[in-house]
């Protein structure tokens, strides 16, 4: 969000420099490539940070569940290789989570998947996002009028079309590495699975488009006497985006991910531990149930400790992205000023 605002403020400088490339006096031939390379490096690093810590670690944090905190020891317990008799009683042990720390989670990923485990599944995510982008562009260009509302309608429909690959990605990244690739998880999906996840995917897609639309609508609602660069207007749009993310988008994402995880086959081992029955809410079809976690149960079984832990993950990701932008903006600003000085 901060980066988007800074980029918007820099657009006049981009136009000046673009005109100077064609109409101004000749300058160093390497300077445009330096500007483009700087932006490219920033986008790559920011995208990898987002994928590893927000998408990958965030998904694991949504799935990981609290272990029993009351452990009963009957008889003897080993402490420092000595037998210490204790009375049979419940000993309270504070539960630990792998996803309570970014460093702990990435260490766990390296242990089970090697050095490239930070980016496992990135190929599948790129593919289904590219497919969604193509579908969205086709719908908007051929079936709807080009306006702000049609843009979000097309995005909603495109998300529904890639519901299956999205679930295959979730199954792949929460599973321990095996001979089954992400393509194998994708091929395992059946039409019945698509039907089970379509309602929750629709909910998530609607909330996603709502989060994108409302801050933009607020920003564009300024009257003719309010400049678009008004800091109050920008702050209000950013604040609304943050509120919508925390109060609406996070619950929708948690619900979607946990419903997807409830369809993971029993024979597949996972990176983090979670109750496959989700506190008995998932009833197998052979016993007369649906075999999938309900949307309301998906959120209810995600306790407050897990919600705080997930929000902590997102807060750390925001801090990392802000620090990256803080390093990038001065460098890019210096390059812009240099270009303006050369081309006048």
Tab-separated table of N, CA and C in Angstrom, residues 19-180:
chain	number	residue	atom	x	y	z
A	19	UNK	N	9.162	11.617	-21.758
A	19	UNK	CA	9.221	12.613	-22.815
A	19	UNK	C	10.665	12.990	-23.136
A	20	UNK	N	11.495	13.033	-22.100
A	20	UNK	CA	12.891	13.402	-22.321
A	20	UNK	C	13.621	12.346	-23.133
A	21	UNK	N	13.194	11.072	-22.987
A	21	UNK	CA	13.837	10.002	-23.757
A	21	UNK	C	13.687	10.244	-25.270
A	22	UNK	N	12.542	10.841	-25.658
A	22	UNK	CA	12.247	10.977	-27.093
A	22	UNK	C	12.465	12.383	-27.626
A	23	UNK	N	12.268	13.413	-26.744
A	23	UNK	CA	12.357	14.789	-27.231
A	23	UNK	C	13.531	15.558	-26.660
A	24	UNK	N	14.080	15.099	-25.548
A	24	UNK	CA	15.148	15.851	-24.900
A	24	UNK	C	16.500	15.586	-25.530
A	25	UNK	N	17.523	16.272	-25.011
A	25	UNK	CA	18.877	16.045	-25.512
A	25	UNK	C	19.339	14.637	-25.179
A	26	UNK	N	20.229	14.091	-25.947
A	26	UNK	CA	20.708	12.733	-25.680
A	26	UNK	C	21.412	12.640	-24.340
A	27	UNK	N	21.163	11.577	-23.634
A	27	UNK	CA	21.803	11.334	-22.348
A	27	UNK	C	22.462	9.972	-22.349
A	28	UNK	N	22.939	9.541	-21.189
A	28	UNK	CA	23.589	8.229	-21.103
A	28	UNK	C	22.621	7.120	-21.518
A	29	UNK	N	23.069	6.251	-22.373
A	29	UNK	CA	22.199	5.177	-22.860
A	29	UNK	C	21.884	4.164	-21.776
A	30	UNK	N	22.698	4.115	-20.732
A	30	UNK	CA	22.506	3.098	-19.710
A	30	UNK	C	21.501	3.497	-18.652
A	31	UNK	N	21.173	4.795	-18.549
A	31	UNK	CA	20.338	5.240	-17.446
A	31	UNK	C	18.931	4.635	-17.458
A	32	UNK	N	18.233	4.578	-18.609
A	32	UNK	CA	16.908	3.938	-18.592
A	32	UNK	C	16.964	2.487	-18.138
A	33	UNK	N	18.028	1.786	-18.494
A	33	UNK	CA	18.153	0.386	-18.087
A	33	UNK	C	18.398	0.264	-16.584
A	34	UNK	N	19.112	1.235	-16.010
A	34	UNK	CA	19.331	1.230	-14.562
A	34	UNK	C	18.005	1.421	-13.829
A	35	UNK	N	17.184	2.358	-14.321
A	35	UNK	CA	15.869	2.584	-13.711
A	35	UNK	C	14.998	1.330	-13.794
A	36	UNK	N	14.969	0.727	-14.974
A	36	UNK	CA	14.155	-0.478	-15.154
A	36	UNK	C	14.679	-1.632	-14.306
A	37	UNK	N	15.992	-1.779	-14.231
A	37	UNK	CA	16.585	-2.861	-13.450
A	37	UNK	C	16.282	-2.687	-11.961
A	38	UNK	N	16.336	-1.456	-11.472
A	38	UNK	CA	16.043	-1.198	-10.061
A	38	UNK	C	14.614	-1.588	-9.718
A	39	UNK	N	13.673	-1.193	-10.585
A	39	UNK	CA	12.271	-1.550	-10.358
A	39	UNK	C	12.079	-3.058	-10.427
A	40	UNK	N	12.733	-3.698	-11.382
A	40	UNK	CA	12.593	-5.151	-11.544
A	40	UNK	C	13.108	-5.896	-10.316
A	41	UNK	N	14.256	-5.492	-9.813
A	41	UNK	CA	14.817	-6.140	-8.623
A	41	UNK	C	13.885	-5.971	-7.426
A	42	UNK	N	13.362	-4.765	-7.267
A	42	UNK	CA	12.437	-4.524	-6.155
A	42	UNK	C	11.202	-5.409	-6.258
A	43	UNK	N	10.600	-5.480	-7.453
A	43	UNK	CA	9.386	-6.277	-7.631
A	43	UNK	C	9.645	-7.756	-7.365
A	44	UNK	N	10.801	-8.257	-7.805
A	44	UNK	CA	11.121	-9.669	-7.580
A	44	UNK	C	11.291	-9.956	-6.102
A	45	UNK	N	12.068	-9.122	-5.418
A	45	UNK	CA	12.320	-9.346	-3.986
A	45	UNK	C	11.019	-9.212	-3.192
A	46	UNK	N	10.219	-8.185	-3.507
A	46	UNK	CA	8.955	-7.986	-2.793
A	46	UNK	C	8.003	-9.160	-3.029
A	47	UNK	N	7.970	-9.664	-4.250
A	47	UNK	CA	7.097	-10.798	-4.561
A	47	UNK	C	7.536	-12.060	-3.835
A	48	UNK	N	8.843	-12.303	-3.773
A	48	UNK	CA	9.343	-13.491	-3.076
A	48	UNK	C	9.087	-13.396	-1.572
A	49	UNK	N	9.255	-12.199	-1.010
A	49	UNK	CA	8.937	-12.007	0.408
A	49	UNK	C	7.456	-12.280	0.656
A	50	UNK	N	6.616	-11.754	-0.219
A	50	UNK	CA	5.175	-11.952	-0.076
A	50	UNK	C	4.821	-13.428	-0.174
A	51	UNK	N	5.429	-14.121	-1.118
A	51	UNK	CA	5.088	-15.533	-1.303
A	51	UNK	C	5.534	-16.381	-0.111
A	52	UNK	N	6.796	-16.221	0.297
A	52	UNK	CA	7.341	-17.082	1.349
A	52	UNK	C	6.651	-16.844	2.685
A	53	UNK	N	6.531	-15.585	3.078
A	53	UNK	CA	6.076	-15.303	4.439
A	53	UNK	C	4.567	-15.065	4.546
A	54	UNK	N	3.949	-14.416	3.576
A	54	UNK	CA	2.500	-14.190	3.659
A	54	UNK	C	1.721	-15.386	3.141
A	55	UNK	N	2.097	-15.896	1.960
A	55	UNK	CA	1.336	-16.992	1.365
A	55	UNK	C	1.688	-18.337	1.989
A	56	UNK	N	2.986	-18.674	1.996
A	56	UNK	CA	3.405	-20.001	2.455
A	56	UNK	C	3.287	-20.130	3.974
A	57	UNK	N	3.964	-19.253	4.710
A	57	UNK	CA	3.909	-19.313	6.177
A	57	UNK	C	2.496	-19.003	6.662
A	58	UNK	N	1.826	-18.057	6.004
A	58	UNK	CA	0.462	-17.737	6.405
A	58	UNK	C	-0.472	-18.921	6.272
A	59	UNK	N	-0.340	-19.682	5.196
A	59	UNK	CA	-1.176	-20.871	5.005
A	59	UNK	C	-0.901	-21.914	6.082
A	60	UNK	N	0.360	-22.128	6.400
A	60	UNK	CA	0.698	-23.083	7.460
A	60	UNK	C	0.155	-22.620	8.811
A	61	UNK	N	0.181	-21.302	9.057
A	61	UNK	CA	-0.340	-20.778	10.319
A	61	UNK	C	-1.854	-20.965	10.414
A	62	UNK	N	-2.542	-20.871	9.292
A	62	UNK	CA	-3.993	-21.077	9.285
A	62	UNK	C	-4.341	-22.534	9.571
A	63	UNK	N	-3.514	-23.446	9.075
A	63	UNK	CA	-3.813	-24.871	9.217
A	63	UNK	C	-3.379	-25.412	10.577
A	64	UNK	N	-2.231	-24.956	11.074
A	64	UNK	CA	-1.691	-25.518	12.324
A	64	UNK	C	-2.648	-25.274	13.478
A	65	UNK	N	-2.820	-26.304	14.306
A	65	UNK	CA	-3.755	-26.225	15.416
A	65	UNK	C	-3.067	-26.488	16.737
A	66	UNK	N	-3.722	-26.018	17.782
A	66	UNK	CA	-3.224	-26.184	19.146
A	66	UNK	C	-3.196	-27.658	19.534
A	67	UNK	N	-2.100	-28.046	20.178
A	67	UNK	CA	-2.013	-29.393	20.727
A	67	UNK	C	-2.575	-29.390	22.143
A	68	UNK	N	-2.882	-30.581	22.656
A	68	UNK	CA	-3.431	-30.672	24.011
A	68	UNK	C	-2.454	-30.083	25.011
A	69	UNK	N	-2.947	-29.174	25.859
A	69	UNK	CA	-2.092	-28.540	26.850
A	69	UNK	C	-2.078	-29.283	28.178
A	70	UNK	N	-3.010	-30.206	28.394
A	70	UNK	CA	-3.030	-31.002	29.624
A	70	UNK	C	-2.504	-32.403	29.341
A	71	UNK	N	-1.287	-32.687	29.778
A	71	UNK	CA	-0.658	-33.977	29.549
A	71	UNK	C	-0.628	-34.747	30.855
A	72	UNK	N	-1.116	-35.974	30.839
A	72	UNK	CA	-1.193	-36.776	32.047
A	72	UNK	C	-0.038	-37.773	32.063
A	73	UNK	N	0.749	-37.718	33.100
A	73	UNK	CA	1.863	-38.652	33.268
A	73	UNK	C	1.488	-39.629	34.378
A	74	UNK	N	1.511	-40.907	34.079
A	74	UNK	CA	1.120	-41.918	35.045
A	74	UNK	C	2.346	-42.746	35.405
A	75	UNK	N	2.957	-42.433	36.534
A	75	UNK	CA	4.110	-43.222	36.952
A	75	UNK	C	5.372	-42.404	36.989
A	76	UNK	N	6.298	-42.669	36.059
A	76	UNK	CA	7.618	-42.069	36.074
A	76	UNK	C	7.775	-41.086	34.919
A	77	UNK	N	8.658	-40.114	35.078
A	77	UNK	CA	8.991	-39.165	34.023
A	77	UNK	C	10.489	-38.973	34.019
A	78	UNK	N	11.084	-38.909	32.867
A	78	UNK	CA	12.529	-38.721	32.737
A	78	UNK	C	12.878	-37.242	32.777
A	79	UNK	N	13.727	-36.848	33.683
A	79	UNK	CA	14.257	-35.492	33.755
A	79	UNK	C	15.753	-35.605	33.992
A	80	UNK	N	16.552	-35.186	33.036
A	80	UNK	CA	18.009	-35.244	33.122
A	80	UNK	C	18.485	-36.668	33.393
A	81	UNK	N	17.881	-37.629	32.682
A	81	UNK	CA	18.278	-39.025	32.771
A	81	UNK	C	18.091	-39.615	34.155
A	82	UNK	N	17.243	-39.035	34.996
A	82	UNK	CA	16.970	-39.559	36.327
A	82	UNK	C	15.485	-39.863	36.437
A	83	UNK	N	15.171	-40.925	37.127
A	83	UNK	CA	13.778	-41.318	37.350
A	83	UNK	C	13.228	-40.577	38.567
A	84	UNK	N	12.248	-39.726	38.314
A	84	UNK	CA	11.660	-38.978	39.409
A	84	UNK	C	10.202	-39.396	39.561
A	85	UNK	N	9.823	-39.993	40.668
A	85	UNK	CA	8.435	-40.409	40.855
A	85	UNK	C	7.529	-39.191	41.035
A	86	UNK	N	6.415	-39.207	40.384
A	86	UNK	CA	5.436	-38.142	40.554
A	86	UNK	C	4.067	-38.785	40.687
A	87	UNK	N	3.164	-38.036	41.288
A	87	UNK	CA	1.804	-38.514	41.421
A	87	UNK	C	1.094	-38.401	40.073
A	88	UNK	N	0.217	-39.348	39.753
A	88	UNK	CA	-0.557	-39.237	38.509
A	88	UNK	C	-1.431	-37.978	38.546
A	89	UNK	N	-1.074	-36.993	37.780
A	89	UNK	CA	-1.829	-35.746	37.758
A	89	UNK	C	-1.623	-35.062	36.408
A	90	UNK	N	-2.443	-34.133	36.141
A	90	UNK	CA	-2.340	-33.383	34.888
A	90	UNK	C	-1.305	-32.280	35.044
A	91	UNK	N	-0.345	-32.241	34.149
A	91	UNK	CA	0.679	-31.205	34.145
A	91	UNK	C	0.413	-30.293	32.958
A	92	UNK	N	0.234	-29.003	33.221
A	92	UNK	CA	-0.063	-28.049	32.168
A	92	UNK	C	1.209	-27.671	31.428
A	93	UNK	N	1.202	-27.863	30.151
A	93	UNK	CA	2.338	-27.531	29.307
A	93	UNK	C	1.887	-26.509	28.278
A	94	UNK	N	2.625	-25.417	28.156
A	94	UNK	CA	2.269	-24.389	27.194
A	94	UNK	C	2.456	-24.916	25.780
A	95	UNK	N	1.424	-24.872	24.948
A	95	UNK	CA	1.547	-25.398	23.586
A	95	UNK	C	2.510	-24.549	22.757
A	96	UNK	N	3.212	-25.171	21.876
A	96	UNK	CA	4.136	-24.473	20.991
A	96	UNK	C	3.670	-24.643	19.549
A	97	UNK	N	3.948	-23.646	18.759
A	97	UNK	CA	3.562	-23.651	17.358
A	97	UNK	C	4.799	-23.432	16.500
A	98	UNK	N	4.875	-24.179	15.424
A	98	UNK	CA	5.963	-23.958	14.471
A	98	UNK	C	5.832	-22.582	13.839
A	99	UNK	N	4.597	-22.180	13.562
A	99	UNK	CA	4.367	-20.918	12.863
A	99	UNK	C	4.331	-19.709	13.794
A	100	UNK	N	4.710	-19.887	15.058
A	100	UNK	CA	4.765	-18.743	15.968
A	100	UNK	C	5.927	-17.821	15.633
A	101	UNK	N	6.872	-18.293	14.837
A	101	UNK	CA	8.038	-17.511	14.450
A	101	UNK	C	8.329	-17.744	12.967
A	102	UNK	N	8.625	-16.667	12.252
A	102	UNK	CA	8.982	-16.815	10.843
A	102	UNK	C	10.242	-17.641	10.691
A	103	UNK	N	11.200	-17.405	11.565
A	103	UNK	CA	12.465	-18.143	11.487
A	103	UNK	C	12.255	-19.622	11.776
A	104	UNK	N	11.429	-19.916	12.771
A	104	UNK	CA	11.156	-21.317	13.107
A	104	UNK	C	10.435	-22.027	11.953
A	105	UNK	N	9.521	-21.313	11.311
A	105	UNK	CA	8.780	-21.919	10.206
A	105	UNK	C	9.675	-22.176	9.011
A	106	UNK	N	10.512	-21.203	8.656
A	106	UNK	CA	11.410	-21.399	7.517
A	106	UNK	C	12.444	-22.488	7.811
A	107	UNK	N	12.844	-22.612	9.077
A	107	UNK	CA	13.761	-23.696	9.449
A	107	UNK	C	13.073	-25.043	9.255
A	108	UNK	N	11.820	-25.127	9.635
A	108	UNK	CA	11.060	-26.365	9.450
A	108	UNK	C	10.913	-26.686	7.962
A	109	UNK	N	10.672	-25.670	7.149
A	109	UNK	CA	10.547	-25.886	5.707
A	109	UNK	C	11.854	-26.413	5.118
A	110	UNK	N	12.987	-25.877	5.568
A	110	UNK	CA	14.281	-26.357	5.072
A	110	UNK	C	14.542	-27.789	5.512
A	111	UNK	N	14.102	-28.136	6.728
A	111	UNK	CA	14.329	-29.489	7.232
A	111	UNK	C	13.595	-30.525	6.384
A	112	UNK	N	12.393	-30.208	5.967
A	112	UNK	CA	11.601	-31.201	5.243
A	112	UNK	C	11.729	-31.087	3.731
A	113	UNK	N	12.131	-29.904	3.231
A	113	UNK	CA	12.140	-29.709	1.786
A	113	UNK	C	13.421	-29.198	1.183
A	114	UNK	N	14.436	-28.956	1.998
A	114	UNK	CA	15.692	-28.465	1.454
A	114	UNK	C	15.713	-26.957	1.290
A	115	UNK	N	16.751	-26.469	0.617
A	115	UNK	CA	16.972	-25.031	0.522
A	115	UNK	C	15.898	-24.315	-0.281
A	116	UNK	N	15.331	-24.973	-1.256
A	116	UNK	CA	14.338	-24.322	-2.108
A	116	UNK	C	12.920	-24.466	-1.578
A	117	UNK	N	12.786	-24.960	-0.350
A	117	UNK	CA	11.446	-25.182	0.209
A	117	UNK	C	10.703	-23.871	0.450
A	118	UNK	N	11.442	-22.750	0.555
A	118	UNK	CA	10.788	-21.456	0.760
A	118	UNK	C	9.873	-21.091	-0.404
A	119	UNK	N	10.139	-21.675	-1.561
A	119	UNK	CA	9.389	-21.305	-2.759
A	119	UNK	C	8.606	-22.488	-3.330
A	120	UNK	N	8.388	-23.529	-2.525
A	120	UNK	CA	7.659	-24.687	-3.033
A	120	UNK	C	6.224	-24.289	-3.363
A	121	UNK	N	5.785	-24.717	-4.539
A	121	UNK	CA	4.443	-24.395	-4.988
A	121	UNK	C	4.334	-23.089	-5.749
A	122	UNK	N	5.434	-22.360	-5.883
A	122	UNK	CA	5.358	-21.049	-6.524
A	122	UNK	C	5.012	-21.188	-8.008
A	123	UNK	N	5.430	-22.304	-8.623
A	123	UNK	CA	5.108	-22.518	-10.028
A	123	UNK	C	3.613	-22.685	-10.252
A	124	UNK	N	2.962	-23.473	-9.379
A	124	UNK	CA	1.524	-23.683	-9.502
A	124	UNK	C	0.773	-22.385	-9.250
A	125	UNK	N	1.197	-21.619	-8.264
A	125	UNK	CA	0.518	-20.353	-7.996
A	125	UNK	C	0.647	-19.405	-9.185
A	126	UNK	N	1.833	-19.358	-9.782
A	126	UNK	CA	2.031	-18.503	-10.959
A	126	UNK	C	1.106	-18.927	-12.097
A	127	UNK	N	0.967	-20.242	-12.279
A	127	UNK	CA	0.142	-20.742	-13.386
A	127	UNK	C	-1.319	-20.377	-13.184
A	128	UNK	N	-1.870	-20.641	-11.983
A	128	UNK	CA	-3.300	-20.376	-11.815
A	128	UNK	C	-3.585	-18.878	-11.740
A	129	UNK	N	-2.631	-18.076	-11.276
A	129	UNK	CA	-2.845	-16.636	-11.296
A	129	UNK	C	-2.791	-16.099	-12.727
A	130	UNK	N	-1.915	-16.672	-13.537
A	130	UNK	CA	-1.847	-16.264	-14.941
A	130	UNK	C	-3.134	-16.651	-15.669
A	131	UNK	N	-3.633	-17.871	-15.401
A	131	UNK	CA	-4.894	-18.310	-16.017
A	131	UNK	C	-6.034	-17.396	-15.588
A	132	UNK	N	-6.073	-17.054	-14.312
A	132	UNK	CA	-7.125	-16.155	-13.820
A	132	UNK	C	-7.031	-14.793	-14.486
A	133	UNK	N	-5.812	-14.314	-14.714
A	133	UNK	CA	-5.631	-13.019	-15.368
A	133	UNK	C	-6.134	-13.061	-16.806
A	134	UNK	N	-5.854	-14.170	-17.510
A	134	UNK	CA	-6.317	-14.312	-18.894
A	134	UNK	C	-7.847	-14.379	-18.937
A	135	UNK	N	-8.445	-15.169	-18.052
A	135	UNK	CA	-9.908	-15.273	-18.004
A	135	UNK	C	-10.536	-13.925	-17.683
A	136	UNK	N	-9.944	-13.230	-16.726
A	136	UNK	CA	-10.459	-11.908	-16.341
A	136	UNK	C	-10.399	-10.934	-17.510
A	137	UNK	N	-9.282	-10.925	-18.232
A	137	UNK	CA	-9.149	-10.044	-19.384
A	137	UNK	C	-10.127	-10.383	-20.492
A	138	UNK	N	-10.334	-11.675	-20.716
A	138	UNK	CA	-11.269	-12.103	-21.764
A	138	UNK	C	-12.692	-11.692	-21.422
A	139	UNK	N	-13.105	-11.920	-20.175
A	139	UNK	CA	-14.468	-11.578	-19.769
A	139	UNK	C	-14.693	-10.079	-19.877
A	140	UNK	N	-13.741	-9.316	-19.397
A	140	UNK	CA	-13.921	-7.870	-19.399
A	140	UNK	C	-13.903	-7.302	-20.818
A	141	UNK	N	-13.122	-7.917	-21.717
A	141	UNK	CA	-12.995	-7.390	-23.078
A	141	UNK	C	-14.159	-7.808	-23.974
A	142	UNK	N	-14.754	-8.960	-23.709
A	142	UNK	CA	-15.740	-9.498	-24.639
A	142	UNK	C	-17.163	-9.588	-24.097
A	143	UNK	N	-17.308	-9.683	-22.788
A	143	UNK	CA	-18.633	-9.916	-22.235
A	143	UNK	C	-19.171	-8.763	-21.409
A	144	UNK	N	-18.299	-7.899	-20.933
A	144	UNK	CA	-18.733	-6.805	-20.073
A	144	UNK	C	-18.193	-5.483	-20.598
A	145	UNK	N	-18.806	-4.401	-20.155
A	145	UNK	CA	-18.300	-3.084	-20.479
A	145	UNK	C	-17.067	-2.784	-19.622
A	146	UNK	N	-16.182	-1.997	-20.173
A	146	UNK	CA	-14.950	-1.665	-19.459
A	146	UNK	C	-15.230	-0.534	-18.452
A	147	UNK	N	-15.454	-0.912	-17.213
A	147	UNK	CA	-15.602	0.052	-16.131
A	147	UNK	C	-15.140	-0.595	-14.836
A	148	UNK	N	-15.213	0.146	-13.753
A	148	UNK	CA	-14.694	-0.339	-12.482
A	148	UNK	C	-15.463	-1.555	-11.974
A	149	UNK	N	-16.778	-1.554	-12.137
A	149	UNK	CA	-17.588	-2.670	-11.649
A	149	UNK	C	-17.313	-3.940	-12.449
A	150	UNK	N	-17.248	-3.810	-13.767
A	150	UNK	CA	-16.974	-4.988	-14.595
A	150	UNK	C	-15.599	-5.575	-14.300
A	151	UNK	N	-14.673	-4.724	-13.935
A	151	UNK	CA	-13.331	-5.196	-13.563
A	151	UNK	C	-13.408	-6.163	-12.383
A	152	UNK	N	-14.222	-5.830	-11.384
A	152	UNK	CA	-14.336	-6.681	-10.196
A	152	UNK	C	-15.222	-7.896	-10.458
A	153	UNK	N	-16.235	-7.752	-11.290
A	153	UNK	CA	-17.058	-8.923	-11.654
A	153	UNK	C	-16.202	-9.952	-12.385
A	154	UNK	N	-15.384	-9.487	-13.317
A	154	UNK	CA	-14.504	-10.395	-14.043
A	154	UNK	C	-13.507	-11.061	-13.110
A	155	UNK	N	-12.996	-10.321	-12.139
A	155	UNK	CA	-12.077	-10.909	-11.168
A	155	UNK	C	-12.744	-11.968	-10.316
A	156	UNK	N	-14.003	-11.731	-9.946
A	156	UNK	CA	-14.762	-12.701	-9.157
A	156	UNK	C	-14.954	-14.003	-9.935
A	157	UNK	N	-15.376	-13.900	-11.181
A	157	UNK	CA	-15.604	-15.088	-12.004
A	157	UNK	C	-14.296	-15.836	-12.253
A	158	UNK	N	-13.223	-15.110	-12.509
A	158	UNK	CA	-11.930	-15.749	-12.761
A	158	UNK	C	-11.465	-16.546	-11.546
A	159	UNK	N	-11.710	-16.034	-10.345
A	159	UNK	CA	-11.328	-16.760	-9.132
A	159	UNK	C	-12.095	-18.065	-9.001
A	160	UNK	N	-13.367	-18.050	-9.374
A	160	UNK	CA	-14.155	-19.282	-9.332
A	160	UNK	C	-13.617	-20.311	-10.319
A	161	UNK	N	-13.138	-19.857	-11.463
A	161	UNK	CA	-12.655	-20.768	-12.499
A	161	UNK	C	-11.373	-21.488	-12.082
A	162	UNK	N	-10.597	-20.899	-11.179
A	162	UNK	CA	-9.334	-21.528	-10.754
A	162	UNK	C	-9.441	-22.055	-9.324
A	163	UNK	N	-10.661	-22.341	-8.875
A	163	UNK	CA	-10.852	-22.849	-7.509
A	163	UNK	C	-10.109	-24.159	-7.295
A	164	UNK	N	-10.122	-25.042	-8.294
A	164	UNK	CA	-9.431	-26.326	-8.167
A	164	UNK	C	-7.931	-26.184	-8.023
A	165	UNK	N	-7.263	-25.479	-8.918
A	165	UNK	CA	-5.815	-25.279	-8.754
A	165	UNK	C	-5.448	-24.575	-7.456
A	166	UNK	N	-6.306	-23.686	-6.974
A	166	UNK	CA	-6.032	-23.027	-5.692
A	166	UNK	C	-6.016	-24.052	-4.562
A	167	UNK	N	-6.963	-24.989	-4.565
A	167	UNK	CA	-6.975	-26.021	-3.532
A	167	UNK	C	-5.788	-26.966	-3.689
A	168	UNK	N	-5.416	-27.292	-4.919
A	168	UNK	CA	-4.246	-28.135	-5.148
A	168	UNK	C	-2.989	-27.464	-4.594
A	169	UNK	N	-2.890	-26.142	-4.732
A	169	UNK	CA	-1.747	-25.414	-4.174
A	169	UNK	C	-1.727	-25.533	-2.651
A	170	UNK	N	-2.879	-25.343	-2.023
A	170	UNK	CA	-2.946	-25.465	-0.565
A	170	UNK	C	-2.520	-26.858	-0.109
A	171	UNK	N	-3.032	-27.892	-0.768
A	171	UNK	CA	-2.661	-29.264	-0.416
A	171	UNK	C	-1.172	-29.497	-0.593
A	172	UNK	N	-0.610	-28.932	-1.629
A	172	UNK	CA	0.809	-29.164	-1.912
A	172	UNK	C	1.709	-28.489	-0.877
A	173	UNK	N	1.403	-27.251	-0.493
A	173	UNK	CA	2.316	-26.523	0.395
A	173	UNK	C	2.183	-26.954	1.849
A	174	UNK	N	1.051	-27.541	2.244
A	174	UNK	CA	0.939	-27.996	3.631
A	174	UNK	C	1.403	-29.447	3.778
A	175	UNK	N	1.673	-30.124	2.668
A	175	UNK	CA	2.090	-31.528	2.711
A	175	UNK	C	3.605	-31.636	2.756
A	176	UNK	N	4.083	-32.671	3.416
A	176	UNK	CA	5.516	-32.937	3.385
A	176	UNK	C	5.936	-33.356	1.978
A	177	UNK	N	7.157	-32.998	1.572
A	177	UNK	CA	7.612	-33.369	0.223
A	177	UNK	C	7.549	-34.873	0.008
A	178	UNK	N	7.093	-35.263	-1.152
A	178	UNK	CA	6.974	-36.675	-1.504
A	178	UNK	C	7.164	-36.806	-3.008
A	179	UNK	N	6.947	-37.998	-3.503
A	179	UNK	CA	7.064	-38.206	-4.933
A	179	UNK	C	5.923	-37.549	-5.705
A	180	UNK	N	4.866	-37.187	-5.017
A	180	UNK	CA	3.739	-36.533	-5.684
A	180	UNK	C	4.040	-35.040	-5.849
